Coordinates of C-alpha atoms in Angstrom, one line a residue:
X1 CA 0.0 0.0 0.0
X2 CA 2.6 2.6 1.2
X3 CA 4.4 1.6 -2.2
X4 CA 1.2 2.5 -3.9
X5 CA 1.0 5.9 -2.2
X6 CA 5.1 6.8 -2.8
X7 CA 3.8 6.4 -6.3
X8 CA 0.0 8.2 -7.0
X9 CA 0.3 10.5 -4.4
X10 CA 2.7 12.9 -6.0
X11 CA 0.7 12.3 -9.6
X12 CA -2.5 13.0 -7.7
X13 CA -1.6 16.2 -5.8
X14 CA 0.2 17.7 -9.6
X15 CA -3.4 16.6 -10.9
X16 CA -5.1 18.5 -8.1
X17 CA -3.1 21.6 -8.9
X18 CA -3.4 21.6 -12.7
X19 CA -7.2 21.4 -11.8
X20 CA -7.0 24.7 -10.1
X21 CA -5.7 26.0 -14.2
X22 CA -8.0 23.2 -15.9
X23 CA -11.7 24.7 -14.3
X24 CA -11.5 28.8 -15.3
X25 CA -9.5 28.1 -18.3
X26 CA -11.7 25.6 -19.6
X27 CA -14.9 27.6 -18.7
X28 CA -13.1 31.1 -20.6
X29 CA -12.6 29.2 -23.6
X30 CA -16.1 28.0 -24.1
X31 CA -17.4 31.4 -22.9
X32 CA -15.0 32.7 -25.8
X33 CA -15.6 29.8 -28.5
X34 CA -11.9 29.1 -28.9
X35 CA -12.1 25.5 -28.0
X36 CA -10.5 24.7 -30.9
X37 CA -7.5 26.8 -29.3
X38 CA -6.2 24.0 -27.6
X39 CA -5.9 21.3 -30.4
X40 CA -3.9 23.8 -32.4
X41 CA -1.8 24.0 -29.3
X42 CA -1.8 20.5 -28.3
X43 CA -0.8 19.6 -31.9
X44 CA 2.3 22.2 -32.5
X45 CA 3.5 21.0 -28.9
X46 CA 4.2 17.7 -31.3
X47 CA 6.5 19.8 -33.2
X48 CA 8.1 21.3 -30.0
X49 CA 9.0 17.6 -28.8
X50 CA 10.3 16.9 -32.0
X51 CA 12.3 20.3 -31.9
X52 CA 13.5 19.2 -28.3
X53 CA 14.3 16.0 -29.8
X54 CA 17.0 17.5 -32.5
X55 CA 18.6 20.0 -30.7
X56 CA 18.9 18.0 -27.2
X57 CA 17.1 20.3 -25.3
X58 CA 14.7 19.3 -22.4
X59 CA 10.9 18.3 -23.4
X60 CA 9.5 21.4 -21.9
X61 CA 12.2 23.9 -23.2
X62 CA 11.0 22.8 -26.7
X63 CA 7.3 23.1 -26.6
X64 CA 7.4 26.5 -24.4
X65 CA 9.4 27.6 -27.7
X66 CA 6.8 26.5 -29.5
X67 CA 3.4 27.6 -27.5
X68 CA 5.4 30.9 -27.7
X69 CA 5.5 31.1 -31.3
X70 CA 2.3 30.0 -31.9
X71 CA 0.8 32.7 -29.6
X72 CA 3.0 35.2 -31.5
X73 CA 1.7 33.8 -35.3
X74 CA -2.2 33.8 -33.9
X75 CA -1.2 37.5 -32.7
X76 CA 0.3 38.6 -36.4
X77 CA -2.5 36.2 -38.3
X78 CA -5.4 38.2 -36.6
X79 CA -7.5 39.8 -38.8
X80 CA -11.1 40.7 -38.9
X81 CA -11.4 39.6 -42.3
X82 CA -10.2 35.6 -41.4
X83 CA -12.1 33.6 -39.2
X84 CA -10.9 32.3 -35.7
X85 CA -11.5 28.5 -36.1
X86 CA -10.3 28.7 -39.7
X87 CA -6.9 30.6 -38.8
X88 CA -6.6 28.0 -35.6
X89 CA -7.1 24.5 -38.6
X90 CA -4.6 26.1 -40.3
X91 CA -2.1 26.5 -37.8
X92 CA -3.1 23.0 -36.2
X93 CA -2.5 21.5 -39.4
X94 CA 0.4 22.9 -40.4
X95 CA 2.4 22.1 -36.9
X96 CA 0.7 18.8 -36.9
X97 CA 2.1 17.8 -40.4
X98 CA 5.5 19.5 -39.3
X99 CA 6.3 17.8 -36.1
X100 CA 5.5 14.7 -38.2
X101 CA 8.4 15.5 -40.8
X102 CA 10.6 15.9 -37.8
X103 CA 9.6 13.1 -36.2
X104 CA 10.5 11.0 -39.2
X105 CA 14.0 11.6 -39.4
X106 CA 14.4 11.0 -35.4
X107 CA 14.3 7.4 -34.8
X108 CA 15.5 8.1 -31.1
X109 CA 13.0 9.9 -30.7
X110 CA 10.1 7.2 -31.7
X111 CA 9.8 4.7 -29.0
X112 CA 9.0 7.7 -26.4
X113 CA 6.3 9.2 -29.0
X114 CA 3.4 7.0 -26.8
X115 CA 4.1 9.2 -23.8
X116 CA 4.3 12.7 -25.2
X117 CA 1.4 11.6 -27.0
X118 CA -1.1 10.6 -24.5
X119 CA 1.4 11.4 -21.5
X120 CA 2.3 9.6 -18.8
X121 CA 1.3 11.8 -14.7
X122 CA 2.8 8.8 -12.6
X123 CA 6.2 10.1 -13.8
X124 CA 5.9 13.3 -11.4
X125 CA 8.1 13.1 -8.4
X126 CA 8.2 14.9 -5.1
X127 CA 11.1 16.7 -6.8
X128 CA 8.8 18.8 -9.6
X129 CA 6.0 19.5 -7.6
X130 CA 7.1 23.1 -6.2
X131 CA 8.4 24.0 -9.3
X132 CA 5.0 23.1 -11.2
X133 CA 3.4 24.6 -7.7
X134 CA 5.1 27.8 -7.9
X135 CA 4.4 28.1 -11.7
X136 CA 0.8 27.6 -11.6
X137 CA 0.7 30.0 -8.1
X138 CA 1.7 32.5 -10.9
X139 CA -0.3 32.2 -13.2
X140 CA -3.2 31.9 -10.9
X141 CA -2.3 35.3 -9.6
X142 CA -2.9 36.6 -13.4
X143 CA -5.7 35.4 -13.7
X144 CA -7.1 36.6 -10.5
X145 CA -5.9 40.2 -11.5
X146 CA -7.8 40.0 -15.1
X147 CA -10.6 37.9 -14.4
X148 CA -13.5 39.9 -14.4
X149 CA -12.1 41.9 -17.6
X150 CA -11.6 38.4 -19.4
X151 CA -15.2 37.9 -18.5
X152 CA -16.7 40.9 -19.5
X153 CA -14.4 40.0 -23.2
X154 CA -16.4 36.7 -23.3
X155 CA -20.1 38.5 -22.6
X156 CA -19.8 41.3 -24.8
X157 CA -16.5 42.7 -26.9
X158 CA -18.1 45.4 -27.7
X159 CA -19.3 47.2 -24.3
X160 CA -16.2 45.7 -23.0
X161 CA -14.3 47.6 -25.2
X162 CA -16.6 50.6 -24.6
X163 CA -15.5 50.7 -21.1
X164 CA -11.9 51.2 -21.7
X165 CA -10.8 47.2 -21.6
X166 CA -8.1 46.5 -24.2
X167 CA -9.6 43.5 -26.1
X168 CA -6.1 43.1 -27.6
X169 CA -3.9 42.9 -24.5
X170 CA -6.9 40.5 -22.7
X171 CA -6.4 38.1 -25.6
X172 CA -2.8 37.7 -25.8
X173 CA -3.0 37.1 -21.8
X174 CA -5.3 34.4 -22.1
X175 CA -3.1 32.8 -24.8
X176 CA -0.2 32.7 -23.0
X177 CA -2.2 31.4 -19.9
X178 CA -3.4 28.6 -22.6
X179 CA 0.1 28.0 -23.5
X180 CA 1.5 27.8 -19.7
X181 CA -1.2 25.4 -19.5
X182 CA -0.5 23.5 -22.3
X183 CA 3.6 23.0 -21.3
X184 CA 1.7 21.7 -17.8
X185 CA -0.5 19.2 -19.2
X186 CA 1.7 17.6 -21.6
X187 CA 3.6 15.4 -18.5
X188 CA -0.6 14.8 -17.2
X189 CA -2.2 13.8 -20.4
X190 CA 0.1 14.2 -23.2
X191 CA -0.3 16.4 -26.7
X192 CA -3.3 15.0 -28.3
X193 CA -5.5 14.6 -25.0
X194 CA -5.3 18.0 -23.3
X195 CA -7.5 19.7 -25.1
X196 CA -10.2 17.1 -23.7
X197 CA -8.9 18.5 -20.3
X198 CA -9.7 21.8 -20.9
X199 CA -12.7 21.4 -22.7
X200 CA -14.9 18.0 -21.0
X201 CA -14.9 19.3 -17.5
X202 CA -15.9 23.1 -18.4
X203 CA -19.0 21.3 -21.2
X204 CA -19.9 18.8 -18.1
X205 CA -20.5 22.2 -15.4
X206 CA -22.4 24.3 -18.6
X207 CA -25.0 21.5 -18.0
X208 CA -25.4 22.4 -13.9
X209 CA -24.5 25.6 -13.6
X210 CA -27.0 29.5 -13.3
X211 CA -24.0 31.8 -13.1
X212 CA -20.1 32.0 -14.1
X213 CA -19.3 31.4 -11.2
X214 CA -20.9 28.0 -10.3
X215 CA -19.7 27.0 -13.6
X216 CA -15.9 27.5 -12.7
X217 CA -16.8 26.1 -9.6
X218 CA -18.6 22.6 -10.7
X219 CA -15.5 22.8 -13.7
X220 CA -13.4 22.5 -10.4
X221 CA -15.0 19.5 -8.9
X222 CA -15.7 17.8 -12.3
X223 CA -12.0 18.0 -13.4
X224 CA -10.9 17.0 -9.9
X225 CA -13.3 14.1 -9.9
X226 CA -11.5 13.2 -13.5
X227 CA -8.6 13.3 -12.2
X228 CA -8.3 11.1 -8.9
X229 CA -10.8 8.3 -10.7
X230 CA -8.6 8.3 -14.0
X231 CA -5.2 8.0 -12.1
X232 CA -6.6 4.8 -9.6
X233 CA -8.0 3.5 -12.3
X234 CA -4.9 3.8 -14.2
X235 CA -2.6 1.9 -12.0
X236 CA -5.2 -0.4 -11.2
X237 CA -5.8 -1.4 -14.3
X238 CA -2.6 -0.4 -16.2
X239 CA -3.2 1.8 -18.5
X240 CA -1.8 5.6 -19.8
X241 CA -2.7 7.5 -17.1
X242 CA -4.3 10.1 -20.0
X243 CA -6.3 7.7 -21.4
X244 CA -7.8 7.1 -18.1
X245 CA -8.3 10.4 -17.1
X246 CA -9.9 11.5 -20.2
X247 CA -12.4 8.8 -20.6
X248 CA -13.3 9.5 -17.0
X249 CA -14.3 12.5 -17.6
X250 CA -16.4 11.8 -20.8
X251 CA -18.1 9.0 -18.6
X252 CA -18.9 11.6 -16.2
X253 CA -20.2 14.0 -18.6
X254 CA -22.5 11.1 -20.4
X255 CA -23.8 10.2 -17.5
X256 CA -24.8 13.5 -16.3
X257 CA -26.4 14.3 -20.2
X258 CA -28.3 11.4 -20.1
X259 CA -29.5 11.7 -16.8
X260 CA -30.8 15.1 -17.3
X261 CA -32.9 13.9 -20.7
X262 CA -34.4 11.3 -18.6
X263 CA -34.9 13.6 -16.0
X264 CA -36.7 16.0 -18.5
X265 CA -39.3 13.6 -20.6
X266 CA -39.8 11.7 -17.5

């Protein structure tokens, strides 16, 4: 047992932190419709491992290169005339397609694809937590400052703007808050699956919550419930840790959908 706990319990209290990101991050992007934000970032981060990969760099150096520049090339692409979710398939496809090339000529870098992929949170150690701790402290702290502006972004642009908000500077915060998040996840849930982190939790609390804030708060619980059932079930049943945190979640939020239909023509 005490083997068991030297083990989860550092993955469970790293999943327990990313939660307090996961819940108003998630929420802001459905308020602001850029769900699709996070695949395009989940899929260049494969081009930041690759990256890593050729110059010998450390995982995370590599896709924090690459979250950077992707925030930068959404900042210059931005244009009234060019839709969000069409600029954000362009750039998702084009990393996706580039960290592929990469990939190919890196055979070293192949047999450890599985885990940046799909990720891998029983790796964490007592060791990373107060790093990952103090990092996501930070970033909390941000997002405390600009909350109610962010919100007021998602409701209405346009009064927002009106009352002296800079639409501009509140985006490019809540990109680089994505991509902090998104250099976070990838040891939790890997590249392709932390989108689904962001995005399940935030859908499941749309369908309990009256106000913002109950949403953020059931984002909180549903994410955290995700979280601790995924990683048991994980090591109980050996499995990829984001597999089984990701499918948790979806469980979760079929259940609750289909218990509210029933609920409803009953």
């Amino acid at each position: 047992m005490m083997e068991w706990l030297q083990l989860l319990l550092p993955a469970w209290i790293m999943g327990t932190l990313l939660v307090f990101l996961t819940a108003p991050l998630g929420c802001l992007m459905l308020w602001r419709r850029m769900s699709f934000f996070a695949d395009t970032m989940a899929h260049g981060t494969l081009l930041g491992v690759a990256i890593a990969g050729a110059l010998s760099l450390p995982l995370w150096v590599g896709v924090t290169l690459l979250a950077v520049m992707l925030v930068g090339i959404l900042w210059i692409l931005h244009d009234p005339r060019l839709p969000n979710d069409a600029l954000l398939a362009l750039c998702s496809a084009a990393l996706l397609c580039s960290g592929l090339l990469l990939i190919q000529h890196l055979p070293d870098l192949r047999p450890e694809l599985l885990s940046y992929l799909f990720g891998d949170l029983l790796t964490i150690s007592w060791a990373d937590l107060p790093v990952f701790a103090a990092v996501i402290i930070g970033a909390l702290a941000v997002l405390h400052k600009y909350w109610q502006a962010q919100i007021q972004i998602a409701i209405d642009p346009d009064i927002a703007v009106s009352e002296g908000i800079n639409a501009k500077w509140q985006r490019l915060i809540f990109m680089l808050l994505l991509a902090l998040f998104t250099v976070l996840a990838l040891r939790a849930v890997g590249s392709l699956l932390m989108g689904a982190l962001l995005v399940i939790p935030a859908l499941t609390a749309r369908l309990m919550a009256q106000s913002p804030k109950q949403m953020v708060l059931w984002a909180f619980g549903f994410a955290q419930i995700g979280i601790t059932v995924g990683l048991w079930s994980s090591a109980g049943l050996n499995v990829s840790t984001g597999l089984s945190i990701v499918l948790t979640m979806a469980l979760l939020f079929a259940v609750i959908f289909a218990l509210q239909k029933f609920s409803k023509s009953a």
